[in-house]
PDB file of C-alpha atoms in Angstrom:
ATOM      1  CA  MET A   1       6.845  -4.713 -19.069  1.00 35.00           C
ATOM      2  CA  LYS A   2       5.776  -2.440 -16.116  1.00 36.00           C
ATOM      3  CA  LEU A   3       5.338  -3.669 -12.632  1.00 35.00           C
ATOM      4  CA  VAL A   4       2.740  -2.050 -10.261  1.00 37.00           C
ATOM      5  CA  SER A   5       2.759  -3.919  -7.058  1.00 40.00           C
ATOM      6  CA  LYS A   6      -0.900  -4.095  -6.275  1.00 40.00           C
ATOM      7  CA  VAL A   7      -1.708  -5.182  -9.907  1.00 39.00           C
ATOM      8  CA  ALA A   8       0.977  -7.841  -9.810  1.00 43.00           C
ATOM      9  CA  ALA A   9      -0.218  -9.232  -6.555  1.00 44.00           C
ATOM     10  CA  LEU A  10      -3.756  -9.520  -7.795  1.00 42.00           C
ATOM     11  CA  ALA A  11      -2.691 -11.149 -11.014  1.00 44.00           C
ATOM     12  CA  ALA A  12      -0.758 -13.558  -9.025  1.00 46.00           C
ATOM     13  CA  VAL A  13      -3.706 -14.149  -6.581  1.00 45.00           C
ATOM     14  CA  SER A  14      -5.968 -14.867  -9.657  1.00 42.00           C
ATOM     15  CA  MET A  15      -3.423 -17.323 -11.103  1.00 45.00           C
ATOM     16  CA  ILE A  16      -3.078 -19.366  -7.922  1.00 43.00           C
ATOM     17  CA  ALA A  17      -6.979 -19.395  -7.758  1.00 41.00           C
ATOM     18  CA  LEU A  18      -7.225 -20.957 -11.195  1.00 39.00           C
ATOM     19  CA  ASN A  19      -4.729 -23.898  -9.859  1.00 44.00           C
ATOM     20  CA  ALA A  20      -6.610 -24.295  -6.717  1.00 41.00           C
ATOM     21  CA  THR A  21      -8.190 -27.559  -8.000  1.00 35.00           C
ATOM     22  CA  ASN A  22      -4.891 -29.077  -8.553  1.00 38.00           C
ATOM     23  CA  ALA A  23      -3.766 -28.646  -5.050  1.00 38.00           C
ATOM     24  CA  VAL A  24      -3.686 -30.922  -2.291  1.00 38.00           C
ATOM     25  CA  ALA A  25      -4.006 -28.434   0.779  1.00 40.00           C
ATOM     26  CA  ALA A  26      -4.181 -28.921   4.540  1.00 43.00           C
ATOM     27  CA  ASP A  27      -6.768 -26.825   6.388  1.00 65.00           C
ATOM     28  CA  THR A  28      -4.330 -24.995   8.446  1.00 86.00           C
ATOM     29  CA  ILE A  29      -0.732 -24.420   9.055  1.00 94.00           C
ATOM     30  CA  SER A  30       1.455 -24.376  12.134  1.00 96.00           C
ATOM     31  CA  GLU A  31       4.631 -22.876  11.015  1.00 97.00           C
ATOM     32  CA  PHE A  32       5.877 -21.386   7.289  1.00 98.00           C
ATOM     33  CA  ARG A  33       9.431 -22.458   6.333  1.00 98.00           C
ATOM     34  CA  ILE A  34      11.410 -20.468   3.948  1.00 98.00           C
ATOM     35  CA  GLY A  35      14.541 -21.976   2.234  1.00 97.00           C
ATOM     36  CA  ILE A  36      17.246 -19.575   0.985  1.00 96.00           C
ATOM     37  CA  LEU A  37      19.601 -20.771  -1.796  1.00 91.00           C
ATOM     38  CA  GLY A  38      23.353 -20.904  -1.057  1.00 79.00           C
ATOM     39  CA  GLY A  39      25.984 -18.823  -2.895  1.00 69.00           C
ATOM     40  CA  GLU A  40      26.802 -16.545   0.096  1.00 74.00           C
ATOM     41  CA  ASN A  41      27.652 -16.633   3.462  1.00 82.00           C
ATOM     42  CA  ALA A  42      24.792 -18.172   5.386  1.00 86.00           C
ATOM     43  CA  SER A  43      24.575 -15.343   8.012  1.00 91.00           C
ATOM     44  CA  ASP A  44      24.425 -12.837   5.530  1.00 90.00           C
ATOM     45  CA  ARG A  45      21.605 -14.666   3.818  1.00 91.00           C
ATOM     46  CA  LEU A  46      19.744 -14.836   7.141  1.00 95.00           C
ATOM     47  CA  ARG A  47      19.984 -11.264   7.581  1.00 95.00           C
ATOM     48  CA  ALA A  48      18.890 -10.306   4.169  1.00 94.00           C
ATOM     49  CA  TYR A  49      15.699 -12.369   4.685  1.00 97.00           C
ATOM     50  CA  ALA A  50      14.889 -11.363   8.508  1.00 97.00           C
ATOM     51  CA  CYS A  51      12.756  -8.682   7.492  1.00 98.00           C
ATOM     52  CA  LEU A  52      10.696 -10.862   5.171  1.00 98.00           C
ATOM     53  CA  GLU A  53      10.499 -13.619   8.025  1.00 98.00           C
ATOM     54  CA  GLU A  54       9.043 -10.914  10.320  1.00 98.00           C
ATOM     55  CA  LYS A  55       6.513  -9.730   7.729  1.00 98.00           C
ATOM     56  CA  ALA A  56       5.310 -13.156   6.838  1.00 98.00           C
ATOM     57  CA  ALA A  57       4.916 -13.998  10.550  1.00 98.00           C
ATOM     58  CA  ASP A  58       2.885 -10.935  10.956  1.00 97.00           C
ATOM     59  CA  LEU A  59       0.602 -11.910   7.828  1.00 97.00           C
ATOM     60  CA  LEU A  60       0.190 -15.687   8.315  1.00 97.00           C
ATOM     61  CA  GLY A  61      -0.034 -15.657  12.179  1.00 97.00           C
ATOM     62  CA  VAL A  62       2.401 -18.493  12.741  1.00 97.00           C
ATOM     63  CA  GLN A  63       6.007 -18.782  13.371  1.00 97.00           C
ATOM     64  CA  VAL A  64       8.200 -18.509  10.178  1.00 98.00           C
ATOM     65  CA  LYS A  65      11.589 -20.099   9.986  1.00 98.00           C
ATOM     66  CA  LEU A  66      14.453 -19.571   7.763  1.00 98.00           C
ATOM     67  CA  PHE A  67      16.775 -22.203   6.431  1.00 97.00           C
ATOM     68  CA  ALA A  68      19.902 -21.445   4.635  1.00 95.00           C
ATOM     69  CA  PRO A  69      21.694 -24.811   3.787  1.00 93.00           C
ATOM     70  CA  ALA A  70      25.256 -24.518   2.552  1.00 87.00           C
ATOM     71  CA  ASP A  71      24.432 -25.678  -0.989  1.00 91.00           C
ATOM     72  CA  TYR A  72      21.734 -25.363  -3.785  1.00 93.00           C
ATOM     73  CA  ASN A  73      20.492 -29.002  -3.226  1.00 94.00           C
ATOM     74  CA  GLY A  74      19.667 -28.536   0.344  1.00 95.00           C
ATOM     75  CA  VAL A  75      16.893 -26.139  -0.650  1.00 97.00           C
ATOM     76  CA  ILE A  76      15.960 -28.458  -3.416  1.00 97.00           C
ATOM     77  CA  GLU A  77      15.777 -31.456  -1.451  1.00 97.00           C
ATOM     78  CA  GLY A  78      13.784 -29.437   1.354  1.00 97.00           C
ATOM     79  CA  LEU A  79      10.918 -28.661  -1.127  1.00 98.00           C
ATOM     80  CA  LEU A  80      10.979 -32.344  -2.617  1.00 98.00           C
ATOM     81  CA  GLY A  81      10.679 -33.690   0.785  1.00 97.00           C
ATOM     82  CA  GLY A  82       7.869 -31.067   2.119  1.00 97.00           C
ATOM     83  CA  ASN A  83      10.221 -29.583   4.580  1.00 97.00           C
ATOM     84  CA  LEU A  84      10.146 -26.230   3.007  1.00 98.00           C
ATOM     85  CA  ASP A  85       7.010 -24.127   1.904  1.00 98.00           C
ATOM     86  CA  MET A  86       8.740 -21.402  -0.336  1.00 98.00           C
ATOM     87  CA  ALA A  87      12.046 -20.678  -1.763  1.00 98.00           C
ATOM     88  CA  TRP A  88      13.270 -18.391  -4.511  1.00 97.00           C
ATOM     89  CA  LEU A  89      14.912 -20.882  -7.007  1.00 97.00           C
ATOM     90  CA  GLY A  90      17.188 -20.379  -9.921  1.00 94.00           C
ATOM     91  CA  ALA A  91      15.789 -21.683 -13.290  1.00 96.00           C
ATOM     92  CA  SER A  92      17.994 -24.829 -13.178  1.00 96.00           C
ATOM     93  CA  GLY A  93      16.944 -25.348  -9.497  1.00 96.00           C
ATOM     94  CA  TYR A  94      13.331 -25.327 -10.424  1.00 98.00           C
ATOM     95  CA  ALA A  95      13.949 -27.627 -13.497  1.00 97.00           C
ATOM     96  CA  LYS A  96      15.499 -30.123 -10.953  1.00 97.00           C
ATOM     97  CA  VAL A  97      12.504 -29.985  -8.761  1.00 98.00           C
ATOM     98  CA  PHE A  98      10.122 -30.327 -11.440  1.00 98.00           C
ATOM     99  CA  LEU A  99      11.620 -33.184 -13.183  1.00 97.00           C
ATOM    100  CA  THR A 100      11.943 -35.066  -9.871  1.00 98.00           C
ATOM    101  CA  ASP A 101       8.210 -34.166  -8.824  1.00 98.00           C
ATOM    102  CA  PRO A 102       5.982 -32.163 -11.054  1.00 98.00           C
ATOM    103  CA  GLU A 103       3.624 -31.917  -8.103  1.00 97.00           C
ATOM    104  CA  ALA A 104       5.945 -30.544  -5.571  1.00 98.00           C
ATOM    105  CA  VAL A 105       5.709 -26.818  -6.110  1.00 98.00           C
ATOM    106  CA  ASP A 106       4.299 -24.014  -8.046  1.00 98.00           C
ATOM    107  CA  PRO A 107       6.154 -21.063  -9.752  1.00 98.00           C
ATOM    108  CA  VAL A 108       4.218 -17.829  -8.658  1.00 98.00           C
ATOM    109  CA  LEU A 109       6.523 -14.761  -9.051  1.00 98.00           C
ATOM    110  CA  VAL A 110       9.676 -13.813 -10.816  1.00 98.00           C
ATOM    111  CA  LYS A 111      12.390 -10.955  -9.953  1.00 96.00           C
ATOM    112  CA  VAL A 112      11.744  -7.961 -12.329  1.00 96.00           C
ATOM    113  CA  ASN A 113      14.839  -5.794 -13.520  1.00 95.00           C
ATOM    114  CA  VAL A 114      14.889  -2.202 -13.453  1.00 95.00           C
ATOM    115  CA  ASP A 115      14.431  -2.230 -17.254  1.00 94.00           C
ATOM    116  CA  GLY A 116      10.944  -4.214 -16.826  1.00 94.00           C
ATOM    117  CA  GLY A 117      12.482  -7.393 -18.048  1.00 94.00           C
ATOM    118  CA  TYR A 118      13.000 -10.773 -16.160  1.00 94.00           C
ATOM    119  CA  GLY A 119      16.338 -11.805 -17.706  1.00 94.00           C
ATOM    120  CA  TYR A 120      19.787 -11.789 -16.585  1.00 96.00           C
ATOM    121  CA  TYR A 121      23.389 -13.436 -17.518  1.00 97.00           C
ATOM    122  CA  SER A 122      25.968 -15.743 -16.368  1.00 97.00           C
ATOM    123  CA  ILE A 123      29.006 -13.382 -16.318  1.00 98.00           C
ATOM    124  CA  GLY A 124      32.746 -14.727 -16.818  1.00 98.00           C
ATOM    125  CA  PHE A 125      35.154 -12.448 -15.194  1.00 98.00           C
ATOM    126  CA  ALA A 126      38.761 -12.382 -14.210  1.00 98.00           C
ATOM    127  CA  ARG A 127      41.205 -10.261 -12.475  1.00 98.00           C
ATOM    128  CA  ILE A 128      42.530  -7.167 -14.684  1.00 97.00           C
ATOM    129  CA  ASP A 129      46.260  -7.858 -13.735  1.00 97.00           C
ATOM    130  CA  SER A 130      45.865 -11.624 -14.891  1.00 96.00           C
ATOM    131  CA  GLU A 131      45.775 -10.209 -18.381  1.00 93.00           C
ATOM    132  CA  ILE A 132      42.932 -12.645 -19.308  1.00 98.00           C
ATOM    133  CA  ASN A 133      40.588 -10.625 -21.447  1.00 98.00           C
ATOM    134  CA  SER A 134      38.473 -13.477 -22.931  1.00 98.00           C
ATOM    135  CA  LEU A 135      38.253 -17.055 -22.947  1.00 98.00           C
ATOM    136  CA  ASP A 136      40.982 -17.308 -25.658  1.00 98.00           C
ATOM    137  CA  ASP A 137      43.309 -16.383 -22.983  1.00 98.00           C
ATOM    138  CA  MET A 138      41.947 -19.084 -20.731  1.00 98.00           C
ATOM    139  CA  LYS A 139      44.034 -22.042 -22.130  1.00 97.00           C
ATOM    140  CA  GLY A 140      45.827 -23.779 -19.431  1.00 98.00           C
ATOM    141  CA  LYS A 141      44.171 -21.804 -16.732  1.00 98.00           C
ATOM    142  CA  VAL A 142      41.904 -22.833 -13.691  1.00 98.00           C
ATOM    143  CA  PHE A 143      37.853 -21.982 -14.312  1.00 98.00           C
ATOM    144  CA  GLY A 144      35.810 -21.828 -11.335  1.00 97.00           C
ATOM    145  CA  PHE A 145      31.896 -22.601 -11.358  1.00 96.00           C
ATOM    146  CA  GLY A 146      29.694 -22.057  -8.193  1.00 94.00           C
ATOM    147  CA  ASP A 147      27.195 -25.151  -7.729  1.00 94.00           C
ATOM    148  CA  PRO A 148      26.145 -27.914  -9.938  1.00 93.00           C
ATOM    149  CA  ASN A 149      22.458 -26.817  -9.329  1.00 93.00           C
ATOM    150  CA  SER A 150      23.184 -23.169 -10.359  1.00 95.00           C
ATOM    151  CA  THR A 151      21.804 -21.997 -13.888  1.00 95.00           C
ATOM    152  CA  SER A 152      24.392 -19.288 -14.217  1.00 95.00           C
ATOM    153  CA  GLY A 153      26.845 -20.746 -11.914  1.00 95.00           C
ATOM    154  CA  TYR A 154      26.971 -24.065 -14.094  1.00 95.00           C
ATOM    155  CA  LEU A 155      24.217 -25.513 -16.169  1.00 95.00           C
ATOM    156  CA  ILE A 156      24.206 -22.536 -18.889  1.00 96.00           C
ATOM    157  CA  PRO A 157      28.029 -21.887 -19.252  1.00 97.00           C
ATOM    158  CA  SER A 158      28.565 -25.696 -19.282  1.00 96.00           C
ATOM    159  CA  ILE A 159      26.418 -25.717 -22.342  1.00 95.00           C
ATOM    160  CA  GLU A 160      27.204 -22.369 -23.942  1.00 97.00           C
ATOM    161  CA  ILE A 161      30.962 -22.205 -23.491  1.00 97.00           C
ATOM    162  CA  PRO A 162      31.516 -25.493 -25.331  1.00 97.00           C
ATOM    163  CA  LYS A 163      29.711 -24.089 -28.340  1.00 96.00           C
ATOM    164  CA  LEU A 164      32.388 -21.636 -28.614  1.00 97.00           C
ATOM    165  CA  GLY A 165      34.980 -24.620 -28.920  1.00 97.00           C
ATOM    166  CA  TYR A 166      36.453 -24.660 -25.390  1.00 97.00           C
ATOM    167  CA  SER A 167      36.141 -28.015 -23.933  1.00 96.00           C
ATOM    168  CA  MET A 168      34.718 -28.151 -20.324  1.00 93.00           C
ATOM    169  CA  LYS A 169      36.788 -31.432 -19.691  1.00 94.00           C
ATOM    170  CA  PRO A 170      39.312 -30.669 -17.170  1.00 95.00           C
ATOM    171  CA  GLY A 171      42.743 -30.681 -18.882  1.00 96.00           C
ATOM    172  CA  ASP A 172      41.413 -30.328 -22.569  1.00 97.00           C
ATOM    173  CA  TYR A 173      41.571 -26.541 -22.687  1.00 98.00           C
ATOM    174  CA  PHE A 174      41.247 -25.358 -19.137  1.00 98.00           C
ATOM    175  CA  ALA A 175      43.871 -26.827 -16.777  1.00 98.00           C
ATOM    176  CA  ASP A 176      40.982 -27.516 -14.303  1.00 97.00           C
ATOM    177  CA  VAL A 177      37.135 -26.744 -13.826  1.00 96.00           C
ATOM    178  CA  LYS A 178      36.326 -26.465 -10.123  1.00 96.00           C
ATOM    179  CA  PHE A 179      33.244 -26.121  -8.025  1.00 96.00           C
ATOM    180  CA  THR A 180      33.787 -23.183  -5.615  1.00 95.00           C
ATOM    181  CA  GLY A 181      30.740 -23.902  -3.624  1.00 92.00           C
ATOM    182  CA  GLY A 182      28.562 -20.981  -4.657  1.00 93.00           C
ATOM    183  CA  HIS A 183      28.799 -17.327  -6.360  1.00 95.00           C
ATOM    184  CA  GLU A 184      30.088 -15.500  -3.421  1.00 94.00           C
ATOM    185  CA  GLN A 185      32.967 -18.184  -3.075  1.00 95.00           C
ATOM    186  CA  THR A 186      33.625 -18.069  -6.975  1.00 97.00           C
ATOM    187  CA  ILE A 187      33.878 -14.057  -6.695  1.00 97.00           C
ATOM    188  CA  VAL A 188      36.267 -14.265  -3.678  1.00 97.00           C
ATOM    189  CA  ALA A 189      38.458 -16.715  -5.331  1.00 97.00           C
ATOM    190  CA  VAL A 190      38.963 -14.771  -8.548  1.00 98.00           C
ATOM    191  CA  SER A 191      39.551 -11.745  -6.676  1.00 97.00           C
ATOM    192  CA  ASN A 192      42.150 -13.451  -4.398  1.00 96.00           C
ATOM    193  CA  GLY A 193      43.809 -14.917  -7.321  1.00 96.00           C
ATOM    194  CA  ASP A 194      43.008 -18.611  -6.190  1.00 97.00           C
ATOM    195  CA  ILE A 195      41.423 -19.119  -9.367  1.00 98.00           C
ATOM    196  CA  ASP A 196      41.954 -17.668 -12.873  1.00 98.00           C
ATOM    197  CA  ALA A 197      38.606 -17.034 -13.656  1.00 98.00           C
ATOM    198  CA  GLY A 198      35.027 -17.935 -12.864  1.00 98.00           C
ATOM    199  CA  VAL A 199      31.291 -17.283 -13.627  1.00 98.00           C
ATOM    200  CA  THR A 200      28.511 -15.711 -11.563  1.00 97.00           C
ATOM    201  CA  TRP A 201      25.232 -14.045 -12.113  1.00 95.00           C
ATOM    202  CA  ALA A 202      24.086 -10.262 -12.793  1.00 97.00           C
ATOM    203  CA  ASP A 203      21.065  -8.784 -14.543  1.00 96.00           C
ATOM    204  CA  GLY A 204      24.077  -6.896 -16.817  1.00 96.00           C
ATOM    205  CA  GLN A 205      22.226  -3.348 -16.219  1.00 96.00           C
ATOM    206  CA  GLY A 206      23.780  -0.462 -14.523  1.00 96.00           C
ATOM    207  CA  GLU A 207      27.365   0.199 -13.877  1.00 97.00           C
ATOM    208  CA  TRP A 208      30.102  -2.466 -13.590  1.00 97.00           C
ATOM    209  CA  GLU A 209      31.695  -0.628 -10.950  1.00 97.00           C
ATOM    210  CA  ASP A 210      28.583  -1.209  -8.814  1.00 97.00           C
ATOM    211  CA  GLY A 211      28.539  -4.755  -9.535  1.00 97.00           C
ATOM    212  CA  TYR A 212      25.417  -4.018 -11.926  1.00 97.00           C
ATOM    213  CA  ASN A 213      22.244  -3.296 -10.456  1.00 96.00           C
ATOM    214  CA  SER A 214      21.479  -6.993  -8.964  1.00 95.00           C
ATOM    215  CA  GLY A 215      22.992 -10.002  -8.649  1.00 95.00           C
ATOM    216  CA  ALA A 216      25.769 -11.705  -7.096  1.00 95.00           C
ATOM    217  CA  LEU A 217      28.512  -9.218  -8.070  1.00 96.00           C
ATOM    218  CA  ARG A 218      26.143  -6.358  -6.617  1.00 96.00           C
ATOM    219  CA  LYS A 219      25.929  -8.325  -3.220  1.00 93.00           C
ATOM    220  CA  ALA A 220      29.504  -8.826  -3.276  1.00 95.00           C
ATOM    221  CA  THR A 221      30.444  -5.382  -3.825  1.00 96.00           C
ATOM    222  CA  ASP A 222      27.810  -4.136  -1.156  1.00 95.00           C
ATOM    223  CA  ALA A 223      29.776  -6.457   1.422  1.00 93.00           C
ATOM    224  CA  GLY A 224      32.910  -5.117   0.402  1.00 95.00           C
ATOM    225  CA  LEU A 225      34.078  -8.507  -0.678  1.00 95.00           C
ATOM    226  CA  VAL A 226      35.235  -7.126  -4.172  1.00 96.00           C
ATOM    227  CA  ASP A 227      36.792  -4.172  -5.597  1.00 97.00           C
ATOM    228  CA  MET A 228      34.914  -4.213  -9.178  1.00 97.00           C
ATOM    229  CA  THR A 229      37.806  -1.930 -10.487  1.00 97.00           C
ATOM    230  CA  GLU A 230      40.234  -4.970 -10.054  1.00 98.00           C
ATOM    231  CA  ILE A 231      38.123  -7.506 -12.066  1.00 98.00           C
ATOM    232  CA  HIS A 232      36.528  -7.208 -15.375  1.00 98.00           C
ATOM    233  CA  GLU A 233      33.962  -9.183 -17.708  1.00 98.00           C
ATOM    234  CA  ILE A 234      35.544 -11.766 -20.016  1.00 98.00           C
ATOM    235  CA  TRP A 235      32.272 -13.733 -21.253  1.00 98.00           C
ATOM    236  CA  ARG A 236      28.537 -13.148 -21.330  1.00 98.00           C
ATOM    237  CA  SER A 237      25.847 -16.018 -21.779  1.00 97.00           C
ATOM    238  CA  PRO A 238      22.871 -15.380 -23.776  1.00 96.00           C
ATOM    239  CA  VAL A 239      19.927 -13.928 -21.697  1.00 95.00           C
ATOM    240  CA  ILE A 240      18.581 -16.351 -18.925  1.00 95.00           C
ATOM    241  CA  PRO A 241      15.080 -16.410 -17.491  1.00 95.00           C
ATOM    242  CA  GLU A 242      15.236 -15.376 -13.691  1.00 95.00           C
ATOM    243  CA  GLY A 243      14.405 -18.214 -11.327  1.00 96.00           C
ATOM    244  CA  PRO A 244      10.826 -18.285  -9.828  1.00 98.00           C
ATOM    245  CA  ILE A 245       9.753 -17.924  -6.281  1.00 98.00           C
ATOM    246  CA  VAL A 246       7.835 -21.243  -5.666  1.00 98.00           C
ATOM    247  CA  LEU A 247       5.389 -22.235  -3.231  1.00 98.00           C
ATOM    248  CA  SER A 248       4.563 -25.928  -1.914  1.00 98.00           C
ATOM    249  CA  LYS A 249       1.394 -27.243  -3.864  1.00 97.00           C
ATOM    250  CA  LYS A 250       0.342 -28.501  -0.398  1.00 96.00           C
ATOM    251  CA  LEU A 251      -0.161 -25.276   1.247  1.00 97.00           C
ATOM    252  CA  PRO A 252      -3.601 -24.043   1.812  1.00 97.00           C
ATOM    253  CA  GLU A 253      -4.844 -21.559  -0.844  1.00 96.00           C
ATOM    254  CA  ASP A 254      -5.036 -18.682   1.499  1.00 96.00           C
ATOM    255  CA  VAL A 255      -1.591 -19.090   2.633  1.00 97.00           C
ATOM    256  CA  LYS A 256      -0.323 -19.233  -1.243  1.00 97.00           C
ATOM    257  CA  ILE A 257      -2.465 -16.126  -1.682  1.00 97.00           C
ATOM    258  CA  LYS A 258      -1.241 -14.140   1.165  1.00 97.00           C
ATOM    259  CA  MET A 259       2.492 -15.092   0.507  1.00 98.00           C
ATOM    260  CA  THR A 260       2.311 -14.239  -3.370  1.00 98.00           C
ATOM    261  CA  GLY A 261       0.617 -10.945  -2.271  1.00 97.00           C
ATOM    262  CA  LEU A 262       3.220 -10.248   0.292  1.00 98.00           C
ATOM    263  CA  MET A 263       6.217 -10.913  -2.159  1.00 98.00           C
ATOM    264  CA  ALA A 264       4.461  -9.010  -5.116  1.00 97.00           C
ATOM    265  CA  SER A 265       3.960  -5.954  -2.734  1.00 97.00           C
ATOM    266  CA  LEU A 266       7.378  -6.096  -1.033  1.00 97.00           C
ATOM    267  CA  ASN A 267       9.195  -3.372  -3.319  1.00 95.00           C
ATOM    268  CA  SER A 268       6.560  -0.817  -2.460  1.00 96.00           C
ATOM    269  CA  LEU A 269       5.890  -1.902   1.276  1.00 96.00           C
ATOM    270  CA  ASP A 270       9.762  -2.107   2.275  1.00 97.00           C
ATOM    271  CA  PRO A 271      12.223  -1.165  -0.493  1.00 96.00           C
ATOM    272  CA  GLU A 272      15.048  -1.802   1.764  1.00 97.00           C
ATOM    273  CA  CYS A 273      13.797  -5.208   2.843  1.00 97.00           C
ATOM    274  CA  ALA A 274      13.105  -6.090  -1.135  1.00 97.00           C
ATOM    275  CA  TYR A 275      16.772  -4.783  -2.076  1.00 96.00           C
ATOM    276  CA  GLY A 276      18.186  -7.542   0.369  1.00 95.00           C
ATOM    277  CA  VAL A 277      15.863 -10.412  -0.641  1.00 96.00           C
ATOM    278  CA  ALA A 278      16.173  -9.407  -4.415  1.00 94.00           C
ATOM    279  CA  SER A 279      19.902  -9.055  -4.414  1.00 92.00           C
ATOM    280  CA  GLY A 280      20.019  -5.182  -5.469  1.00 94.00           C
ATOM    281  CA  GLU A 281      17.950  -2.829  -7.242  1.00 95.00           C
ATOM    282  CA  THR A 282      14.688  -4.229  -8.946  1.00 95.00           C
ATOM    283  CA  LYS A 283      11.204  -3.163  -9.557  1.00 95.00           C
ATOM    284  CA  GLY A 284       9.923  -6.143  -7.649  1.00 96.00           C
ATOM    285  CA  PHE A 285       8.374  -9.523  -8.417  1.00 97.00           C
ATOM    286  CA  MET A 286       5.670 -10.078 -11.130  1.00 97.00           C
ATOM    287  CA  PRO A 287       3.594 -13.229 -11.783  1.00 97.00           C
ATOM    288  CA  ILE A 288       5.132 -16.236 -13.788  1.00 97.00           C
ATOM    289  CA  THR A 289       4.172 -19.554 -14.710  1.00 97.00           C
ATOM    290  CA  HIS A 290       5.897 -22.969 -15.434  1.00 97.00           C
ATOM    291  CA  ALA A 291       5.898 -22.248 -19.232  1.00 96.00           C
ATOM    292  CA  ALA A 292       8.627 -19.561 -18.842  1.00 96.00           C
ATOM    293  CA  TYR A 293      11.052 -22.381 -17.892  1.00 97.00           C
ATOM    294  CA  GLU A 294      10.274 -25.164 -20.446  1.00 96.00           C
ATOM    295  CA  SER A 295      13.526 -24.405 -22.176  1.00 95.00           C
ATOM    296  CA  ILE A 296      15.662 -24.439 -19.281  1.00 96.00           C
ATOM    297  CA  ILE A 297      14.112 -27.828 -18.104  1.00 97.00           C
ATOM    298  CA  ALA A 298      14.506 -29.392 -21.381  1.00 95.00           C
ATOM    299  CA  ALA A 299      18.211 -28.154 -21.098  1.00 94.00           C
ATOM    300  CA  ARG A 300      18.868 -29.651 -17.761  1.00 94.00           C
ATOM    301  CA  GLU A 301      17.081 -33.007 -18.918  1.00 94.00           C
ATOM    302  CA  ALA A 302      19.256 -33.320 -21.908  1.00 91.00           C
ATOM    303  CA  LYS A 303      22.474 -32.365 -19.718  1.00 86.00           C
ATOM    304  CA  SER A 304      21.737 -35.237 -17.282  1.00 83.00           C
ATOM    305  CA  LYS A 305      21.601 -37.736 -20.307  1.00 80.00           C
ATOM    306  CA  ASN A 306      25.320 -36.882 -21.475  1.00 72.00           C
TER     307      ASN A 306
END
């Protein structure tokens, strides 16, 4: 699967146009509001998106505002409450939005990896000097997870790790299971020895020493928060579908078309900006539909009933 920005943009535009009859759109907008998921320092998130803020303002001709809540739920509730117009959600976050209100947002684009796919992994990791080499070495140890609404930072490992025979109930196998607040916090906590191991997200491509090509480990490496030679991978999930960029269904159709086209073309328009927004090296963004997330929605719904 190859991404050619202009083709992707046109395809995405066509997809939105087909859904036009389902949208309840206002005639105009006075501002455009972009939510940025938690998981790293708010100032770093805002800095990474500043270039997108400027481009969107030039394109739409209105003020663009960035919002970087402390946790994932802040963005989710912003979309559900109509206080945000666009966000890049994780698959589990999208599932929560859809299960709460199927008419809130449309998934329009997904990040494409260097190899052309759009999968990624939940990566379990520990310090090398901890002598923890696998989950077998985690008995009586503290395991860290990011955010309850994170796909790789909670949902998938909370399902897949028990399948391997390791209870997620604190005290059963692990001494404790803690939420750190986000991917960056988990990485720093493991690196500093505050917890024994944790999970985060990465595309699993490229070199470990670089933090892979894209993901939280790459962002932390770029920021100088972690030395990848001091930690190593101890567990990896099955492949997870990358979360979607979503737009509010209430937006005017021309705004949806313009923003989808901008995001689909960002990698060719401004590679440095795309690198920051996409958390590393990618091929950009390609069209995606709700169907890609049905398995994650089912997993989240089943998890909520346990």
